[in-house]
Coordinates of N, CA and C in Angstrom, one line a residue:
X1 N -11.3 -12.7 70.3 CA -12.8 -12.9 70.4 C -13.2 -12.8 71.9
X2 N -14.3 -12.3 72.1 CA -14.9 -12.1 73.4 C -15.1 -13.5 74.1
X3 N -15.0 -13.5 75.4 CA -15.3 -14.7 76.2 C -16.8 -14.8 76.3
X4 N -17.4 -15.8 75.6 CA -18.8 -16.0 75.5 C -19.4 -16.3 76.9
X5 N -18.7 -17.1 77.7 CA -19.2 -17.4 79.1 C -19.4 -16.1 79.9
X6 N -18.4 -15.2 79.8 CA -18.5 -14.0 80.5 C -19.7 -13.1 80.0
X7 N -19.9 -13.1 78.7 CA -21.0 -12.4 78.1 C -22.3 -12.9 78.6
X8 N -22.5 -14.2 78.6 CA -23.8 -14.8 79.0 C -24.0 -14.6 80.5
X9 N -22.9 -14.7 81.3 CA -23.0 -14.5 82.8 C -23.5 -13.0 83.0
X10 N -22.8 -12.1 82.4 CA -23.2 -10.7 82.6 C -24.6 -10.4 82.1
X11 N -25.0 -11.1 81.0 CA -26.3 -10.9 80.5 C -27.4 -11.5 81.4
X12 N -27.1 -12.6 82.0 CA -28.0 -13.2 83.0 C -28.2 -12.3 84.2
X13 N -27.1 -11.7 84.6 CA -27.1 -10.8 85.8 C -27.7 -9.5 85.5
X14 N -27.9 -9.2 84.2 CA -28.4 -7.9 83.7 C -27.4 -6.8 84.2
X15 N -26.2 -7.1 84.1 CA -25.1 -6.1 84.5 C -24.8 -5.4 83.2
X16 N -25.7 -4.4 82.9 CA -25.6 -3.8 81.6 C -24.3 -3.0 81.4
X17 N -23.9 -2.3 82.4 CA -22.6 -1.4 82.3 C -21.4 -2.3 82.0
X18 N -21.3 -3.4 82.7 CA -20.2 -4.3 82.5 C -20.3 -5.0 81.1
X19 N -21.5 -5.3 80.7 CA -21.7 -5.9 79.4 C -21.3 -5.0 78.3
X20 N -21.7 -3.7 78.4 CA -21.4 -2.8 77.4 C -19.9 -2.5 77.4
X21 N -19.2 -2.5 78.5 CA -17.8 -2.4 78.6 C -17.1 -3.6 77.9
X22 N -17.6 -4.8 78.1 CA -17.1 -6.0 77.4 C -17.3 -5.8 75.9
X23 N -18.4 -5.3 75.5 CA -18.7 -5.1 74.0 C -17.8 -4.0 73.5
X24 N -17.5 -3.0 74.3 CA -16.6 -2.0 73.8 C -15.2 -2.5 73.6
X25 N -14.8 -3.4 74.5 CA -13.5 -4.1 74.4 C -13.5 -5.0 73.2
X26 N -14.6 -5.7 73.0 CA -14.7 -6.5 71.8 C -14.5 -5.7 70.5
X27 N -15.2 -4.5 70.5 CA -15.1 -3.7 69.3 C -13.7 -3.2 69.1
X28 N -13.0 -2.8 70.2 CA -11.7 -2.3 70.1 C -10.7 -3.3 69.6
X29 N -10.9 -4.6 69.9 CA -10.0 -5.7 69.5 C -10.4 -6.4 68.3
X30 N -11.6 -6.1 67.7 CA -12.0 -6.8 66.5 C -11.1 -6.6 65.3
X31 N -10.6 -7.7 64.8 CA -9.5 -7.6 63.8 C -10.0 -8.1 62.4
X32 N -11.1 -8.9 62.4 CA -11.6 -9.4 61.2 C -13.0 -9.0 60.9
X33 N -13.5 -9.1 59.7 CA -14.9 -8.7 59.4 C -15.9 -9.5 60.3
X34 N -15.6 -10.8 60.5 CA -16.4 -11.6 61.3 C -16.5 -11.2 62.8
X35 N -15.4 -10.8 63.3 CA -15.3 -10.2 64.7 C -16.1 -8.9 64.8
X36 N -16.0 -8.1 63.8 CA -16.7 -6.8 63.8 C -18.2 -7.1 63.7
X37 N -18.6 -7.9 62.8 CA -20.0 -8.3 62.7 C -20.6 -8.9 64.0
X38 N -19.7 -9.8 64.6 CA -20.2 -10.4 65.9 C -20.4 -9.4 67.0
X39 N -19.5 -8.4 67.1 CA -19.7 -7.3 68.1 C -21.0 -6.6 67.9
X40 N -21.4 -6.3 66.6 CA -22.6 -5.6 66.3 C -23.8 -6.5 66.7
X41 N -23.7 -7.8 66.4 CA -24.8 -8.7 66.7 C -25.0 -8.9 68.2
X42 N -23.9 -9.0 68.9 CA -24.0 -9.1 70.4 C -24.6 -7.8 71.0
X43 N -24.2 -6.7 70.5 CA -24.6 -5.4 71.0 C -26.1 -5.2 70.7
X44 N -26.6 -5.6 69.5 CA -28.0 -5.5 69.2 C -28.8 -6.4 70.2
X45 N -28.3 -7.6 70.4 CA -29.0 -8.6 71.3 C -29.0 -8.0 72.7
X46 N -27.9 -7.3 73.1 CA -27.9 -6.7 74.5 C -28.9 -5.6 74.6
X47 N -29.0 -4.8 73.6 CA -29.9 -3.7 73.6 C -31.3 -4.2 73.6
X48 N -31.6 -5.3 72.9 CA -32.9 -5.9 72.9 C -33.3 -6.4 74.3
X49 N -32.3 -7.0 74.9 CA -32.6 -7.6 76.3 C -32.8 -6.4 77.3
X50 N -32.3 -5.3 77.0 CA -32.5 -4.1 77.9 C -33.8 -3.4 77.6
X51 N -34.5 -3.9 76.5 CA -35.7 -3.2 76.1 C -35.5 -2.0 75.3
X52 N -34.2 -1.8 74.8 CA -33.9 -0.6 74.1 C -33.9 -0.9 72.6
X53 N -35.2 -1.3 72.1 CA -35.3 -1.7 70.8 C -35.1 -0.6 69.7
X54 N -35.4 0.6 70.1 CA -35.1 1.7 69.1 C -33.6 1.9 68.9
X55 N -32.9 1.8 70.0 CA -31.4 1.8 69.9 C -30.9 0.7 69.1
X56 N -31.5 -0.5 69.3 CA -31.0 -1.7 68.5 C -31.3 -1.5 67.0
X57 N -32.5 -0.9 66.7 CA -32.8 -0.6 65.3 C -31.9 0.4 64.7
X58 N -31.5 1.4 65.5 CA -30.6 2.4 65.0 C -29.2 1.8 64.7
X59 N -28.8 0.9 65.6 CA -27.5 0.3 65.4 C -27.6 -0.6 64.1
X60 N -28.7 -1.3 63.9 CA -28.8 -2.2 62.7 C -28.8 -1.3 61.5
X61 N -29.4 -0.2 61.5 CA -29.4 0.7 60.3 C -28.0 1.2 60.0
X62 N -27.3 1.5 61.1 CA -25.9 2.1 60.9 C -24.9 1.0 60.6
X63 N -25.0 -0.1 61.1 CA -24.0 -1.1 61.0 C -24.4 -2.5 60.6
X64 N -25.7 -2.6 60.2 CA -26.2 -3.9 59.7 C -25.5 -4.4 58.5
X65 N -25.0 -3.5 57.7 CA -24.3 -3.9 56.5 C -23.0 -4.7 56.8
X66 N -22.5 -4.7 58.0 CA -21.3 -5.4 58.4 C -21.5 -6.9 58.6
X67 N -22.8 -7.3 58.7 CA -23.1 -8.7 58.9 C -22.6 -9.5 57.7
X68 N -22.1 -10.6 57.9 CA -21.6 -11.5 56.8 C -22.8 -12.0 56.0
X69 N -24.0 -12.1 56.6 CA -25.2 -12.5 55.9 C -26.2 -11.4 56.1
X70 N -26.6 -10.8 54.9 CA -27.6 -9.7 55.0 C -29.0 -10.3 55.3
X71 N -29.2 -11.6 55.0 CA -30.4 -12.3 55.4 C -30.6 -12.2 56.9
X72 N -29.5 -12.5 57.6 CA -29.5 -12.5 59.0 C -29.8 -11.0 59.5
X73 N -29.1 -10.1 58.9 CA -29.3 -8.7 59.3 C -30.8 -8.2 59.1
X74 N -31.4 -8.6 58.0 CA -32.8 -8.3 57.7 C -33.7 -9.0 58.7
X75 N -33.4 -10.2 59.0 CA -34.2 -11.0 60.0 C -34.2 -10.3 61.4
X76 N -33.0 -9.9 61.8 CA -32.9 -9.3 63.1 C -33.6 -8.0 63.1
X77 N -33.5 -7.2 62.0 CA -34.2 -5.9 61.9 C -35.7 -6.1 62.0
X78 N -36.2 -7.1 61.3 CA -37.6 -7.4 61.3 C -38.1 -7.8 62.7
X79 N -37.3 -8.6 63.4 CA -37.6 -9.0 64.7 C -37.7 -7.8 65.7
X80 N -36.8 -6.9 65.6 CA -36.8 -5.7 66.4 C -38.1 -4.9 66.1
X81 N -38.4 -4.7 64.8 CA -39.5 -4.0 64.4 C -40.8 -4.6 64.9
X82 N -40.9 -5.9 65.0 CA -42.1 -6.6 65.6 C -42.2 -6.2 67.0
X83 N -41.0 -6.3 67.7 CA -41.1 -5.9 69.2 C -41.5 -4.5 69.4
X84 N -41.3 -3.6 68.4 CA -41.8 -2.2 68.4 C -43.2 -2.1 68.0
X85 N -43.9 -3.2 67.6 CA -45.3 -3.2 67.1 C -45.4 -2.8 65.7
X86 N -44.4 -2.9 64.9 CA -44.3 -2.5 63.5 C -44.3 -3.7 62.6
X87 N -45.3 -4.5 62.7 CA -45.4 -5.8 61.9 C -45.3 -5.5 60.4
X88 N -46.0 -4.5 59.9 CA -46.0 -4.2 58.4 C -44.6 -3.8 58.0
X89 N -43.9 -3.0 58.8 CA -42.5 -2.7 58.4 C -41.6 -3.9 58.4
X90 N -41.9 -4.8 59.4 CA -41.1 -6.0 59.4 C -41.3 -6.8 58.2
X91 N -42.5 -6.9 57.7 CA -42.8 -7.7 56.5 C -42.2 -7.1 55.3
X92 N -42.2 -5.7 55.3 CA -41.5 -5.0 54.2 C -40.0 -5.3 54.2
X93 N -39.4 -5.2 55.3 CA -38.0 -5.5 55.4 C -37.7 -6.9 54.9
X94 N -38.5 -7.9 55.4 CA -38.2 -9.3 55.0 C -38.5 -9.5 53.5
X95 N -39.4 -8.7 52.9 CA -39.6 -8.8 51.5 C -38.4 -8.4 50.6
X96 N -37.5 -7.6 51.2 CA -36.3 -7.3 50.5 C -35.1 -8.1 51.0
X97 N -35.3 -9.1 51.8 CA -34.2 -9.9 52.2 C -33.6 -10.8 51.1
X98 N -32.3 -10.8 51.0 CA -31.6 -11.6 49.9 C -31.4 -13.0 50.2
X99 N -32.3 -13.7 50.9 CA -32.1 -15.0 51.4 C -31.9 -16.0 50.2
X100 N -32.7 -15.8 49.1 CA -32.5 -16.7 47.9 C -31.1 -16.6 47.4
X101 N -30.6 -15.4 47.3 CA -29.2 -15.2 46.8 C -28.1 -15.7 47.7
X102 N -28.4 -15.8 49.0 CA -27.5 -16.3 50.0 C -27.6 -17.8 50.3
X103 N -28.4 -18.5 49.6 CA -28.6 -19.9 49.9 C -27.3 -20.7 49.7
X104 N -26.5 -20.3 48.8 CA -25.2 -21.1 48.6 C -24.1 -20.6 49.5
X105 N -24.1 -19.3 49.8 CA -23.0 -18.8 50.7 C -23.3 -18.9 52.2
X106 N -24.5 -18.7 52.6 CA -24.9 -18.7 54.0 C -26.2 -19.5 54.1
X107 N -26.1 -20.8 53.8 CA -27.4 -21.6 53.7 C -28.3 -21.6 55.0
X108 N -27.6 -21.7 56.2 CA -28.4 -21.8 57.4 C -29.1 -20.4 57.7
X109 N -28.3 -19.4 57.6 CA -28.9 -18.0 57.8 C -30.0 -17.7 56.8
X110 N -29.7 -18.1 55.6 CA -30.7 -17.8 54.5 C -32.0 -18.6 54.7
X111 N -31.8 -19.9 55.1 CA -33.0 -20.7 55.3 C -33.8 -20.2 56.5
X112 N -33.1 -19.7 57.5 CA -33.8 -19.2 58.7 C -34.6 -17.9 58.3
X113 N -34.0 -17.1 57.5 CA -34.6 -15.8 57.1 C -35.8 -16.1 56.2
X114 N -35.7 -17.1 55.3 CA -36.8 -17.5 54.4 C -37.9 -18.0 55.2
X115 N -37.7 -18.8 56.2 CA -38.7 -19.4 57.0 C -39.4 -18.3 57.8
X116 N -38.6 -17.4 58.4 CA -39.1 -16.2 59.2 C -40.0 -15.4 58.3
X117 N -39.6 -15.2 57.0 CA -40.5 -14.4 56.1 C -41.8 -15.2 55.8
X118 N -41.7 -16.5 55.7 CA -42.9 -17.3 55.5 C -43.9 -17.1 56.7
X119 N -43.3 -17.1 57.9 CA -44.1 -17.0 59.1 C -44.8 -15.6 59.1
X120 N -44.1 -14.6 58.7 CA -44.7 -13.2 58.7 C -45.8 -13.1 57.6
X121 N -45.5 -13.7 56.5 CA -46.5 -13.7 55.4 C -47.8 -14.5 55.8
X122 N -47.6 -15.7 56.5 CA -48.7 -16.5 56.9 C -49.5 -15.7 58.0
X123 N -48.9 -15.1 58.9 CA -49.6 -14.3 60.0 C -50.4 -13.1 59.4
X124 N -49.9 -12.6 58.3 CA -50.6 -11.5 57.6 C -51.7 -11.9 56.7
X125 N -51.8 -13.2 56.5 CA -52.9 -13.8 55.7 C -52.5 -13.8 54.2
X126 N -51.2 -13.6 53.9 CA -50.8 -13.5 52.5 C -50.6 -15.0 52.0
X127 N -51.3 -15.3 50.9 CA -51.2 -16.7 50.4 C -49.9 -17.1 49.8
X128 N -49.0 -16.1 49.5 CA -47.7 -16.4 49.0 C -46.8 -17.0 50.0
X129 N -47.3 -17.1 51.3 CA -46.5 -17.8 52.3 C -46.2 -19.2 51.9
X130 N -47.2 -19.9 51.3 CA -47.0 -21.3 50.9 C -45.9 -21.4 49.9
X131 N -45.8 -20.5 49.0 CA -44.7 -20.5 48.0 C -43.4 -20.2 48.7
X132 N -43.4 -19.3 49.6 CA -42.2 -19.0 50.4 C -41.6 -20.2 51.1
X133 N -42.5 -21.1 51.5 CA -42.1 -22.3 52.3 C -41.4 -23.4 51.4
X134 N -41.5 -23.2 50.1 CA -40.9 -24.2 49.2 C -39.4 -24.3 49.4
X135 N -38.9 -25.5 49.5 CA -37.5 -25.7 49.8 C -37.1 -25.7 51.2
X136 N -38.1 -25.4 52.1 CA -37.8 -25.5 53.5 C -38.1 -27.0 54.0
X137 N -37.2 -27.6 54.7 CA -37.5 -29.0 55.1 C -38.8 -29.1 56.0
X138 N -39.5 -30.2 55.8 CA -40.7 -30.4 56.6 C -40.5 -30.4 58.1
X139 N -39.3 -30.8 58.6 CA -39.1 -30.8 60.0 C -38.4 -29.5 60.5
X140 N -38.5 -28.4 59.8 CA -37.9 -27.2 60.1 C -38.6 -26.6 61.3
X141 N -37.8 -26.1 62.3 CA -38.3 -25.5 63.5 C -37.5 -24.2 63.8
X142 N -38.3 -23.2 64.3 CA -37.6 -21.9 64.6 C -38.2 -21.4 65.9
X143 N -37.3 -20.7 66.6 CA -37.8 -20.0 67.9 C -38.6 -18.8 67.5
X144 N -39.7 -18.6 68.2 CA -40.6 -17.4 68.0 C -39.9 -16.1 68.3
X145 N -40.4 -15.0 67.9 CA -39.8 -13.7 68.1 C -39.6 -13.4 69.6
X146 N -40.6 -13.8 70.4 CA -40.5 -13.5 71.9 C -39.5 -14.5 72.5
X147 N -39.1 -15.5 71.8 CA -38.1 -16.5 72.4 C -38.7 -17.5 73.3
X148 N -40.0 -17.5 73.4 CA -40.7 -18.4 74.4 C -41.3 -19.6 73.8
X149 N -41.2 -19.8 72.5 CA -41.9 -20.9 71.9 C -41.2 -21.3 70.6
X150 N -41.6 -22.4 70.0 CA -41.1 -22.9 68.8 C -42.2 -22.9 67.7
X151 N -41.9 -22.7 66.5 CA -42.9 -22.8 65.4 C -42.3 -23.7 64.3
X152 N -43.1 -24.6 63.8 CA -42.7 -25.6 62.9 C -43.3 -25.2 61.5
X153 N -42.8 -25.9 60.5 CA -43.3 -25.7 59.1 C -44.8 -26.1 59.1
X154 N -45.1 -27.2 59.8 CA -46.6 -27.6 59.8 C -47.4 -26.5 60.5
X155 N -46.9 -25.8 61.5 CA -47.6 -24.7 62.2 C -47.9 -23.6 61.2
X156 N -46.9 -23.3 60.3 CA -47.1 -22.3 59.3 C -48.1 -22.7 58.3
X157 N -48.0 -23.9 57.8 CA -49.0 -24.4 56.9 C -50.4 -24.3 57.4
X158 N -50.6 -24.7 58.7 CA -51.9 -24.6 59.3 C -52.4 -23.2 59.4
X159 N -51.5 -22.3 59.7 CA -51.8 -20.8 59.7 C -52.2 -20.3 58.3
X160 N -51.5 -20.8 57.3 CA -51.9 -20.4 55.9 C -53.3 -20.9 55.6
X161 N -53.5 -22.2 55.9 CA -54.8 -22.9 55.6 C -56.0 -22.2 56.4
X162 N -55.7 -21.7 57.6 CA -56.7 -21.0 58.4 C -57.1 -19.7 57.7
X163 N -56.2 -19.0 57.0 CA -56.5 -17.8 56.3 C -57.1 -18.0 54.9
X164 N -57.1 -19.2 54.4 CA -57.6 -19.4 53.0 C -59.1 -19.6 53.0

């Protein structure tokens, strides 16, 4: 497995060539499905940090099936689509997310995807957002797409109420 400290240091330095070399090494040494999926996730994150969102989206389309949680893969895909200004496409992707089916196998990833879907529904003014929030703990918090803020369940409820 890749040295996370080295990854974060190179990422902070924006040393993209060294970072991609590290990811190439990670891909070459990946021995388990989890290690393969981790390399894809780190590479997508790196491409996003570089502002290469179309490349990140292409990678997700080609290799997103390798993620152990497809809820996580759909959430990342939707996040990239939002960064590309394609909110409707993001909502459509999340509408097909298998988060309910993954609640027992990947509960944290599934819950995060379900909450993300509820946020997108609420922002679009869709009243089904309230139903999507069912089963989400009242104290649930998520980082926003831009990574600069947090959104809570009560924030989403307020957004839904605003649109009603």
